[in-house]
CSV table of C-alpha atoms in Angstrom, one decimal:
chain,number,residue,atom,x,y,z
A,220,UNK,CA,25.5,-23.1,-2.8
A,221,UNK,CA,22.1,-23.6,-1.1
A,222,UNK,CA,20.1,-23.3,-4.3
A,223,UNK,CA,22.4,-25.7,-6.1
A,224,UNK,CA,22.3,-28.2,-3.3
A,225,UNK,CA,18.5,-28.1,-3.1
A,226,UNK,CA,18.2,-28.5,-6.9
A,227,UNK,CA,20.6,-31.5,-6.8
A,228,UNK,CA,18.6,-33.1,-4.1
A,229,UNK,CA,15.3,-32.5,-5.8
A,230,UNK,CA,16.6,-34.0,-9.1
A,231,UNK,CA,18.0,-37.0,-7.2
A,232,UNK,CA,14.7,-37.6,-5.5
A,233,UNK,CA,12.8,-37.2,-8.8
A,234,UNK,CA,15.1,-39.6,-10.6
A,235,UNK,CA,14.9,-42.2,-7.8
A,236,UNK,CA,11.2,-42.0,-7.8
A,237,UNK,CA,11.0,-42.3,-11.6
A,238,UNK,CA,13.2,-45.4,-11.5
A,239,UNK,CA,11.2,-47.0,-8.7
A,240,UNK,CA,7.9,-46.3,-10.6
A,241,UNK,CA,9.6,-47.4,-13.8
A,242,UNK,CA,8.6,-44.1,-15.5
A,243,UNK,CA,11.1,-42.2,-17.7
A,244,UNK,CA,12.0,-38.8,-16.5
A,245,UNK,CA,14.0,-36.7,-19.0
A,246,UNK,CA,16.0,-33.8,-17.8
A,247,UNK,CA,14.1,-30.5,-17.5
A,248,UNK,CA,14.6,-27.9,-20.2
A,249,UNK,CA,18.1,-26.2,-20.3
A,250,UNK,CA,16.2,-22.9,-20.1
A,251,UNK,CA,15.5,-23.6,-16.4
A,252,UNK,CA,18.1,-23.3,-13.7
A,253,UNK,CA,17.8,-27.0,-12.8
A,254,UNK,CA,18.0,-28.0,-16.5
A,255,UNK,CA,21.0,-25.7,-17.1
A,256,UNK,CA,22.9,-27.0,-14.1
A,257,UNK,CA,22.2,-30.6,-15.1
A,258,UNK,CA,23.3,-29.9,-18.7
A,259,UNK,CA,26.6,-28.3,-17.5
A,260,UNK,CA,27.3,-30.9,-14.9
A,261,UNK,CA,26.2,-34.1,-16.6
A,262,UNK,CA,25.4,-33.7,-20.3
A,263,UNK,CA,27.8,-31.1,-21.9
A,264,UNK,CA,30.9,-32.2,-23.6
A,265,UNK,CA,32.9,-30.3,-21.0
A,266,UNK,CA,31.2,-32.0,-18.0
A,267,UNK,CA,34.2,-34.3,-17.3
A,268,UNK,CA,36.4,-31.3,-16.6
A,269,UNK,CA,33.7,-28.9,-15.1
A,270,UNK,CA,34.2,-27.3,-11.7
A,271,UNK,CA,31.2,-26.6,-9.6
A,272,UNK,CA,29.8,-23.0,-9.7
A,273,UNK,CA,26.9,-21.1,-8.4
A,274,UNK,CA,23.7,-20.7,-10.5
A,275,UNK,CA,23.8,-17.8,-12.9
A,276,UNK,CA,21.8,-16.4,-15.9
A,277,UNK,CA,24.8,-17.2,-18.2
A,278,UNK,CA,24.2,-21.0,-17.8
A,279,UNK,CA,21.0,-20.8,-19.8
A,280,UNK,CA,20.7,-20.6,-23.6
A,281,UNK,CA,20.5,-17.0,-24.8
A,282,UNK,CA,17.3,-15.4,-25.9
A,283,UNK,CA,16.6,-15.4,-29.7
A,284,UNK,CA,15.5,-11.8,-29.7
A,285,UNK,CA,16.7,-10.1,-26.5
A,286,UNK,CA,15.3,-6.8,-25.3
A,287,UNK,CA,17.6,-3.9,-26.0
A,288,UNK,CA,17.8,-0.2,-25.0
A,289,UNK,CA,17.2,1.5,-21.7
A,290,UNK,CA,16.7,-1.1,-19.0
A,291,UNK,CA,17.7,-3.9,-21.4
A,292,UNK,CA,19.7,-5.9,-18.9
A,293,UNK,CA,16.8,-6.1,-16.5
A,294,UNK,CA,14.4,-6.8,-19.3
A,295,UNK,CA,16.6,-9.6,-20.6
A,296,UNK,CA,16.7,-11.2,-17.1
A,297,UNK,CA,12.9,-10.9,-16.8
A,298,UNK,CA,12.5,-12.5,-20.3
A,299,UNK,CA,14.8,-15.4,-19.3
A,300,UNK,CA,12.7,-16.0,-16.2
A,301,UNK,CA,9.4,-15.9,-18.1
A,302,UNK,CA,10.8,-18.3,-20.7
A,303,UNK,CA,12.1,-20.6,-17.9
A,304,UNK,CA,8.7,-20.6,-16.1
A,305,UNK,CA,6.8,-21.4,-19.3
A,306,UNK,CA,9.2,-24.2,-20.2
A,307,UNK,CA,9.1,-25.6,-16.6
A,308,UNK,CA,5.3,-25.6,-16.5
A,309,UNK,CA,5.2,-27.5,-19.8
A,310,UNK,CA,7.8,-30.0,-18.6
A,311,UNK,CA,6.0,-30.6,-15.3
A,312,UNK,CA,2.7,-31.0,-17.0
A,313,UNK,CA,4.2,-33.6,-19.4
A,314,UNK,CA,6.4,-35.5,-17.0
A,315,UNK,CA,4.9,-35.4,-13.6
A,316,UNK,CA,1.7,-36.0,-11.9
């Protein structure tokens, strides 16, 4: 619950600041944990009947070409993290500052 609470507070602060500054702030990419949580809680068709849950890798969109074979599970998680960090960096560069 701590990570989810921190992310919710961070998003609320960013949205409040964007409204006060009259600057649009689209949701972060769904490939990031914050974006995935927002998508599931606010934007998905099932959001109205969603029950809170902890952050997990299954919330994010799957990889197009996931690693397979020995150590595949760990490699998939690492690939999800790398994709999320790259997408978050691009989003932050575009929408903050």
